[in-house]
Amino acid sequence: LAKERGPSSIELFTPLLAERLQRKFEVASELRRAIRNDELTLNYQPQIDCKTAELLGVEALVRWQHPVNGLMSPVTFIPLAEELGLIGLLGDWVLDKAMVQMARWRDQGHPVPQVAVNIAPQQLVPGFADHVRDLLAKHQLPASMLELEITEGALERDDRIIGLLQALRDMGVLLAIDDFGTGYSSLAHIKHLPVTCLKIDKVFIDDLPDDAYDVAIIRTVSALGHSLGFRVLAEGVETEEQFLFLVEQGIDTIQGYYFGKPMEASTLEQWIIDRDKG
Ligand code: C2E
Ligand code: MG
Ligand code: MG
Ligand code: MG
């Protein structure tokens, strides 16, 4: 390993490692503080039903308003939270916060039919389904208003996960496979998953409709998803051309900058009002 890193790596290894460890401890305590002090916030990105052009729901996406670093992307701190063993704490915060917002929208009469929440693999432990049930009861929300997004990586780990997902489905919670196509899932495996939606990853959307390979993938996943009874969503849709092509391929739902970026709850409320007017 040292050889691969180059000749100077042996001398550099110890101080660098110490520095890195030190920094990690700092981030861990900062992240703990952030969760406690509400430095984290959720943004919501619209998902549009292709058939009706109506708002089908939103995805909740976490942000960290760091006092020194400014607004931090989950791409940087979610993997850290996973590594530092803080993802359970963070995930619980996200779920509760999303449900507080869902209850608020319900009370205000805002038409946000469902909210999708990302779930890290480490959150799928025994007792998770009960935890979700308790939270839904606490906020008096119907289970069908909540969708949980799970990546393929979480599913390959353990067959017991399927039992857990089934328990969530039996409660009425919606389940989506996130970033579909980027991980490993055998078709035989997918058939047995109690999921309700496939979210096709942005990497397959970016070069549409020119890239023949991506076109073939979209056609295949759309057909596969529908034949298994799943809703099929395309993420990262940025252009009208992509949108029209995806509608043509029978994709059910669109999420992407073309319709709306992730936004604060109040901005989303105004976005809904403006859209209803226009
Ligand atoms: P994801 O769940 O696949 O979320 C979609 C990401 O694509 C979001 O990035 C969203 O802002 C971005 N996106 C959506 N449409 C477009 C588009 O048209 N163009 C471009 N360039 N990007 C688009 P974001 O918010 O930075 O989140 C990144 C990832 O962080 C998420 O990917 C998810 O894996 C993770 N994440 C976010 N929030 C949470 C959370 O609460 N819990 C966990 N465990 N993970 C989260
Ligand atoms: Mg997601
Ligand atoms: Mg995704
Ligand atoms: Mg992702």
CSV table of C-alpha atoms and ligand atoms in Angstrom, one decimal:
chain,number,residue,atom,x,y,z
A,1,LEU,CA,0.0,0.0,0.0
A,2,ALA,CA,2.8,2.4,0.9
A,3,LYS,CA,4.4,1.6,-2.4
A,4,GLU,CA,1.3,2.6,-4.3
A,5,ARG,CA,1.2,6.0,-2.6
A,6,GLY,CA,4.7,6.8,-3.8
A,7,PRO,CA,8.1,7.0,-2.3
A,8,SER,CA,7.5,9.8,0.2
A,9,SER,CA,4.4,8.2,1.7
A,10,ILE,CA,6.2,6.5,4.5
A,11,GLU,CA,7.5,9.6,6.1
A,12,LEU,CA,4.2,11.5,5.5
A,13,PHE,CA,2.0,8.7,6.7
A,14,THR,CA,2.2,9.2,10.4
A,15,PRO,CA,1.7,13.0,10.7
A,16,LEU,CA,-1.0,13.0,7.9
A,17,LEU,CA,-2.9,10.2,9.6
A,18,ALA,CA,-2.7,12.0,13.0
A,19,GLU,CA,-3.9,15.2,11.3
A,20,ARG,CA,-6.7,13.4,9.6
A,21,LEU,CA,-7.8,11.7,12.8
A,22,GLN,CA,-7.7,15.0,14.6
A,23,ARG,CA,-9.9,16.6,11.9
A,24,LYS,CA,-12.3,13.7,12.0
A,25,PHE,CA,-12.8,14.1,15.8
A,26,GLU,CA,-13.4,17.8,15.3
A,27,VAL,CA,-16.0,17.2,12.6
A,28,ALA,CA,-17.7,14.6,14.7
A,29,SER,CA,-18.2,17.0,17.6
A,30,GLU,CA,-19.2,19.8,15.2
A,31,LEU,CA,-21.8,17.5,13.6
A,32,ARG,CA,-23.1,16.4,17.0
A,33,ARG,CA,-23.4,20.1,17.9
A,34,ALA,CA,-25.1,20.9,14.5
A,35,ILE,CA,-27.8,18.2,15.1
A,36,ARG,CA,-28.4,19.5,18.6
A,37,ASN,CA,-28.4,23.2,17.7
A,38,ASP,CA,-30.6,23.0,14.6
A,39,GLU,CA,-27.7,24.0,12.3
A,40,LEU,CA,-29.1,21.4,9.9
A,41,THR,CA,-32.0,22.2,7.7
A,42,LEU,CA,-34.1,20.4,5.2
A,43,ASN,CA,-34.8,21.5,1.6
A,44,TYR,CA,-37.5,20.1,-0.5
A,45,GLN,CA,-37.4,19.3,-4.2
A,46,PRO,CA,-40.6,18.8,-6.3
A,47,GLN,CA,-41.4,15.6,-8.0
A,48,ILE,CA,-43.9,16.0,-10.9
A,49,ASP,CA,-46.3,13.5,-12.2
A,50,CYS,CA,-45.9,13.2,-15.9
A,51,LYS,CA,-49.5,12.3,-16.7
A,52,THR,CA,-51.2,15.0,-14.7
A,53,ALA,CA,-48.4,17.6,-14.5
A,54,GLU,CA,-49.3,17.9,-10.8
A,55,LEU,CA,-47.0,17.9,-7.8
A,56,LEU,CA,-46.7,14.2,-6.8
A,57,GLY,CA,-44.5,15.0,-3.8
A,58,VAL,CA,-41.2,16.3,-2.7
A,59,GLU,CA,-37.8,14.8,-1.6
A,60,ALA,CA,-36.4,16.1,1.7
A,61,LEU,CA,-32.6,16.8,1.3
A,62,VAL,CA,-30.5,17.8,4.3
A,63,ARG,CA,-28.2,20.9,4.4
A,64,TRP,CA,-25.7,22.0,7.0
A,65,GLN,CA,-25.5,25.7,7.7
A,66,HIS,CA,-22.0,25.6,9.2
A,67,PRO,CA,-21.1,28.7,11.3
A,68,VAL,CA,-17.6,29.0,9.6
A,69,ASN,CA,-17.8,26.9,6.4
A,70,GLY,CA,-21.2,28.2,5.3
A,71,LEU,CA,-23.7,26.0,3.6
A,72,MET,CA,-22.4,22.4,3.4
A,73,SER,CA,-23.6,19.8,0.9
A,74,PRO,CA,-24.7,16.4,2.1
A,75,VAL,CA,-22.3,14.9,-0.4
A,76,THR,CA,-19.5,15.9,2.0
A,77,PHE,CA,-21.0,15.3,5.4
A,78,ILE,CA,-23.3,12.3,5.0
A,79,PRO,CA,-20.4,9.9,4.2
A,80,LEU,CA,-18.6,11.4,7.3
A,81,ALA,CA,-21.7,10.9,9.5
A,82,GLU,CA,-21.8,7.3,8.3
A,83,GLU,CA,-18.1,6.8,9.0
A,84,LEU,CA,-18.3,8.5,12.4
A,85,GLY,CA,-21.3,6.5,13.6
A,86,LEU,CA,-23.5,9.6,13.6
A,87,ILE,CA,-25.8,8.7,10.8
A,88,GLY,CA,-28.4,7.1,13.2
A,89,LEU,CA,-28.7,10.4,15.1
A,90,LEU,CA,-28.7,12.5,11.9
A,91,GLY,CA,-31.2,10.2,10.3
A,92,ASP,CA,-33.6,10.4,13.3
A,93,TRP,CA,-33.3,14.1,13.2
A,94,VAL,CA,-34.2,14.2,9.5
A,95,LEU,CA,-37.2,11.9,9.9
A,96,ASP,CA,-38.6,13.9,12.8
A,97,LYS,CA,-38.0,17.2,11.1
A,98,ALA,CA,-39.6,16.0,7.8
A,99,MET,CA,-42.7,14.8,9.7
A,100,VAL,CA,-43.0,18.1,11.6
A,101,GLN,CA,-43.0,19.8,8.2
A,102,MET,CA,-45.5,17.3,6.8
A,103,ALA,CA,-47.9,17.9,9.7
A,104,ARG,CA,-47.5,21.7,9.2
A,105,TRP,CA,-48.4,21.3,5.5
A,106,ARG,CA,-51.3,19.1,6.4
A,107,ASP,CA,-52.6,21.7,8.9
A,108,GLN,CA,-52.1,24.6,6.5
A,109,GLY,CA,-53.9,22.8,3.7
A,110,HIS,CA,-50.8,22.9,1.3
A,111,PRO,CA,-51.1,20.2,-1.3
A,112,VAL,CA,-47.9,18.2,-0.7
A,113,PRO,CA,-49.2,14.6,-1.2
A,114,GLN,CA,-46.0,12.8,-0.1
A,115,VAL,CA,-42.5,13.4,1.2
A,116,ALA,CA,-39.6,11.2,0.4
A,117,VAL,CA,-36.8,10.8,3.0
A,118,ASN,CA,-33.3,9.3,2.3
A,119,ILE,CA,-32.4,6.5,4.6
A,120,ALA,CA,-28.8,5.4,5.1
A,121,PRO,CA,-28.1,1.6,5.1
A,122,GLN,CA,-27.0,1.8,8.8
A,123,GLN,CA,-30.5,3.0,9.8
A,124,LEU,CA,-32.1,-0.2,8.7
A,125,VAL,CA,-31.6,-2.0,12.0
A,126,PRO,CA,-34.2,-4.1,13.9
A,127,GLY,CA,-36.7,-1.7,15.5
A,128,PHE,CA,-36.5,0.8,12.6
A,129,ALA,CA,-40.0,0.0,11.4
A,130,ASP,CA,-41.4,0.5,14.9
A,131,HIS,CA,-39.5,3.7,15.2
A,132,VAL,CA,-41.2,5.0,12.0
A,133,ARG,CA,-44.6,3.8,13.2
A,134,ASP,CA,-44.1,5.7,16.5
A,135,LEU,CA,-43.1,8.9,14.7
A,136,LEU,CA,-46.0,8.7,12.3
A,137,ALA,CA,-48.4,8.3,15.2
A,138,LYS,CA,-46.7,11.1,17.2
A,139,HIS,CA,-47.2,13.5,14.3
A,140,GLN,CA,-50.6,11.9,13.3
A,141,LEU,CA,-49.6,11.3,9.7
A,142,PRO,CA,-50.9,8.6,7.4
A,143,ALA,CA,-48.1,6.2,6.4
A,144,SER,CA,-48.9,6.7,2.7
A,145,MET,CA,-47.6,10.3,3.0
A,146,LEU,CA,-44.1,9.0,3.7
A,147,GLU,CA,-41.7,7.5,1.2
A,148,LEU,CA,-38.4,6.1,2.2
A,149,GLU,CA,-35.5,6.1,-0.3
A,150,ILE,CA,-33.0,3.3,0.1
A,151,THR,CA,-30.0,2.7,-2.2
A,152,GLU,CA,-29.2,-0.7,-3.8
A,153,GLY,CA,-26.2,-0.9,-1.6
A,154,ALA,CA,-28.4,-1.2,1.5
A,155,LEU,CA,-30.3,-4.1,-0.1
A,156,GLU,CA,-27.4,-6.3,-1.0
A,157,ARG,CA,-26.1,-6.4,2.5
A,158,ASP,CA,-28.5,-8.6,4.2
A,159,ASP,CA,-31.7,-10.6,3.4
A,160,ARG,CA,-33.2,-9.6,6.8
A,161,ILE,CA,-33.5,-6.1,5.4
A,162,ILE,CA,-36.3,-7.4,3.2
A,163,GLY,CA,-38.3,-8.4,6.2
A,164,LEU,CA,-37.8,-4.9,7.6
A,165,LEU,CA,-38.9,-3.3,4.3
A,166,GLN,CA,-41.9,-5.6,4.2
A,167,ALA,CA,-42.9,-4.5,7.7
A,168,LEU,CA,-42.7,-0.8,6.5
A,169,ARG,CA,-44.8,-1.7,3.4
A,170,ASP,CA,-47.4,-3.5,5.5
A,171,MET,CA,-47.8,-0.3,7.5
A,172,GLY,CA,-48.4,1.6,4.2
A,173,VAL,CA,-45.1,3.4,3.9
A,174,LEU,CA,-43.9,3.9,0.3
A,175,LEU,CA,-40.5,2.6,-0.6
A,176,ALA,CA,-38.2,3.7,-3.4
A,177,ILE,CA,-34.8,2.4,-4.6
A,178,ASP,CA,-32.6,5.5,-5.0
A,179,ASP,CA,-29.8,5.9,-7.5
A,180,PHE,CA,-31.2,2.9,-9.4
A,181,GLY,CA,-28.7,1.5,-11.8
A,182,THR,CA,-25.5,2.6,-10.1
A,183,GLY,CA,-25.3,-0.2,-7.5
A,184,TYR,CA,-25.6,-3.9,-7.7
A,185,SER,CA,-29.0,-5.5,-7.8
A,186,SER,CA,-29.7,-8.7,-9.7
A,187,LEU,CA,-33.1,-8.8,-11.4
A,188,ALA,CA,-34.0,-11.9,-9.4
A,189,HIS,CA,-33.4,-10.0,-6.2
A,190,ILE,CA,-35.4,-6.9,-7.3
A,191,LYS,CA,-38.4,-9.1,-8.0
A,192,HIS,CA,-38.7,-9.9,-4.3
A,193,LEU,CA,-38.3,-6.4,-3.0
A,194,PRO,CA,-41.4,-4.8,-1.6
A,195,VAL,CA,-40.6,-1.5,-3.1
A,196,THR,CA,-43.1,0.9,-4.9
A,197,CYS,CA,-40.8,3.1,-6.9
A,198,LEU,CA,-37.5,3.0,-8.9
A,199,LYS,CA,-35.6,6.2,-9.1
A,200,ILE,CA,-33.3,6.2,-12.1
A,201,ASP,CA,-30.0,7.9,-11.3
A,202,LYS,CA,-29.0,11.2,-12.9
A,203,VAL,CA,-26.0,9.6,-14.7
A,204,PHE,CA,-28.4,7.9,-17.1
A,205,ILE,CA,-30.3,11.2,-17.7
A,206,ASP,CA,-27.5,13.6,-18.4
A,207,ASP,CA,-26.7,12.6,-22.0
A,208,LEU,CA,-30.3,12.0,-23.1
A,209,PRO,CA,-31.6,11.8,-25.7
A,210,ASP,CA,-28.3,11.5,-27.7
A,211,ASP,CA,-26.5,8.7,-26.0
A,212,ALA,CA,-27.8,5.4,-27.4
A,213,TYR,CA,-26.6,3.5,-24.4
A,214,ASP,CA,-28.5,5.7,-22.0
A,215,VAL,CA,-31.6,5.5,-24.2
A,216,ALA,CA,-31.5,1.7,-24.1
A,217,ILE,CA,-31.1,1.8,-20.3
A,218,ILE,CA,-34.1,4.1,-19.9
A,219,ARG,CA,-36.3,2.0,-22.1
A,220,THR,CA,-35.3,-1.2,-20.3
A,221,VAL,CA,-35.7,0.2,-16.8
A,222,SER,CA,-39.0,1.8,-17.6
A,223,ALA,CA,-40.3,-1.5,-19.0
A,224,LEU,CA,-38.8,-3.6,-16.2
A,225,GLY,CA,-40.2,-1.3,-13.5
A,226,HIS,CA,-43.6,-1.2,-14.9
A,227,SER,CA,-43.9,-4.9,-15.5
A,228,LEU,CA,-43.0,-5.4,-11.8
A,229,GLY,CA,-45.7,-2.9,-10.8
A,230,PHE,CA,-43.3,-0.1,-9.7
A,231,ARG,CA,-43.6,3.6,-10.4
A,232,VAL,CA,-40.5,4.8,-12.3
A,233,LEU,CA,-39.0,8.2,-11.6
A,234,ALA,CA,-36.1,10.0,-13.4
A,235,GLU,CA,-33.9,12.2,-11.3
A,236,GLY,CA,-31.6,15.0,-12.4
A,237,VAL,CA,-33.8,16.2,-15.3
A,238,GLU,CA,-32.5,19.6,-16.3
A,239,THR,CA,-33.8,20.2,-19.9
A,240,GLU,CA,-37.1,20.2,-21.7
A,241,GLU,CA,-35.6,17.9,-24.3
A,242,GLN,CA,-34.8,15.3,-21.5
A,243,PHE,CA,-38.2,15.8,-20.0
A,244,LEU,CA,-40.1,15.2,-23.3
A,245,PHE,CA,-38.0,12.2,-24.1
A,246,LEU,CA,-38.7,10.6,-20.7
A,247,VAL,CA,-42.4,11.2,-21.0
A,248,GLU,CA,-42.3,9.5,-24.4
A,249,GLN,CA,-40.6,6.5,-22.7
A,250,GLY,CA,-43.4,6.2,-20.2
A,251,ILE,CA,-41.5,7.5,-17.2
A,252,ASP,CA,-44.1,8.3,-14.5
A,253,THR,CA,-42.4,11.0,-12.4
A,254,ILE,CA,-39.8,13.7,-13.0
A,255,GLN,CA,-37.5,15.3,-10.4
A,256,GLY,CA,-34.8,17.8,-11.4
A,257,TYR,CA,-33.8,21.4,-11.9
A,258,TYR,CA,-36.0,21.6,-15.0
A,259,PHE,CA,-39.0,21.8,-12.6
A,260,GLY,CA,-37.4,23.0,-9.4
A,261,LYS,CA,-34.3,22.9,-7.3
A,262,PRO,CA,-34.4,21.8,-3.7
A,263,MET,CA,-35.8,24.7,-1.7
A,264,GLU,CA,-36.7,25.8,1.8
A,265,ALA,CA,-40.2,24.9,2.9
A,266,SER,CA,-41.5,28.5,2.7
A,267,THR,CA,-40.1,28.9,-0.9
A,268,LEU,CA,-41.7,25.6,-1.9
A,269,GLU,CA,-45.1,26.9,-0.6
A,270,GLN,CA,-44.8,30.0,-2.7
A,271,TRP,CA,-43.6,27.8,-5.7
A,272,ILE,CA,-46.8,25.7,-5.3
A,273,ILE,CA,-49.0,28.9,-5.2
A,274,ASP,CA,-47.3,30.4,-8.3
A,275,ARG,CA,-47.5,27.2,-10.2
A,276,ASP,CA,-51.3,26.9,-9.5
A,277,LYS,CA,-51.7,30.4,-10.7
A,278,GLY,CA,-49.6,30.1,-13.9
B,1,C2E,P1,-30.0,11.7,-3.8
B,1,C2E,O1,-30.9,11.2,-2.7
B,1,C2E,O2,-29.9,10.9,-5.0
B,1,C2E,O3,-30.6,13.2,-4.1
B,1,C2E,C1,-30.6,13.8,-5.4
B,1,C2E,C2,-29.5,14.8,-5.5
B,1,C2E,O4,-29.5,15.3,-6.8
B,1,C2E,C3,-29.7,16.0,-4.6
B,1,C2E,O5,-28.4,16.4,-4.2
B,1,C2E,C4,-30.3,17.0,-5.5
B,1,C2E,O6,-30.2,18.3,-5.2
B,1,C2E,C5,-29.6,16.7,-6.8
B,1,C2E,N1,-30.4,17.0,-8.0
B,1,C2E,C6,-31.7,16.9,-8.2
B,1,C2E,N2,-32.0,17.3,-9.4
B,1,C2E,C7,-30.9,17.7,-10.0
B,1,C2E,C8,-30.6,18.3,-11.3
B,1,C2E,O7,-31.4,18.5,-12.2
B,1,C2E,N3,-29.3,18.6,-11.6
B,1,C2E,C9,-28.3,18.4,-10.6
B,1,C2E,N4,-27.0,18.8,-10.9
B,1,C2E,N5,-28.5,17.9,-9.4
B,1,C2E,C10,-29.8,17.6,-9.1
B,1,C2E,P2,-28.0,16.8,-2.7
B,1,C2E,O8,-29.2,17.5,-2.1
B,1,C2E,O9,-26.7,17.5,-2.7
B,1,C2E,O10,-27.9,15.4,-2.0
B,1,C2E,C11,-26.9,14.5,-2.4
B,1,C2E,C12,-27.1,13.2,-1.7
B,1,C2E,O11,-26.9,13.3,-0.3
B,1,C2E,C13,-28.4,12.6,-1.9
B,1,C2E,O12,-28.6,12.0,-3.2
B,1,C2E,C14,-28.5,11.6,-0.8
B,1,C2E,O13,-27.8,10.4,-1.2
B,1,C2E,C15,-27.7,12.3,0.3
B,1,C2E,N6,-28.6,12.9,1.2
B,1,C2E,C16,-29.3,14.1,1.2
B,1,C2E,N7,-30.1,14.2,2.2
B,1,C2E,C17,-29.9,13.1,3.0
B,1,C2E,C18,-30.5,12.7,4.2
B,1,C2E,O14,-31.3,13.3,4.9
B,1,C2E,N8,-30.1,11.4,4.7
B,1,C2E,C19,-29.2,10.6,4.0
B,1,C2E,N9,-28.9,9.4,4.5
B,1,C2E,N10,-28.7,11.0,2.8
B,1,C2E,C20,-29.0,12.2,2.3
B,2,MG,MG,-32.7,10.4,-2.7
B,3,MG,MG,-30.7,9.6,-6.1
B,4,MG,MG,-27.2,9.9,-4.5
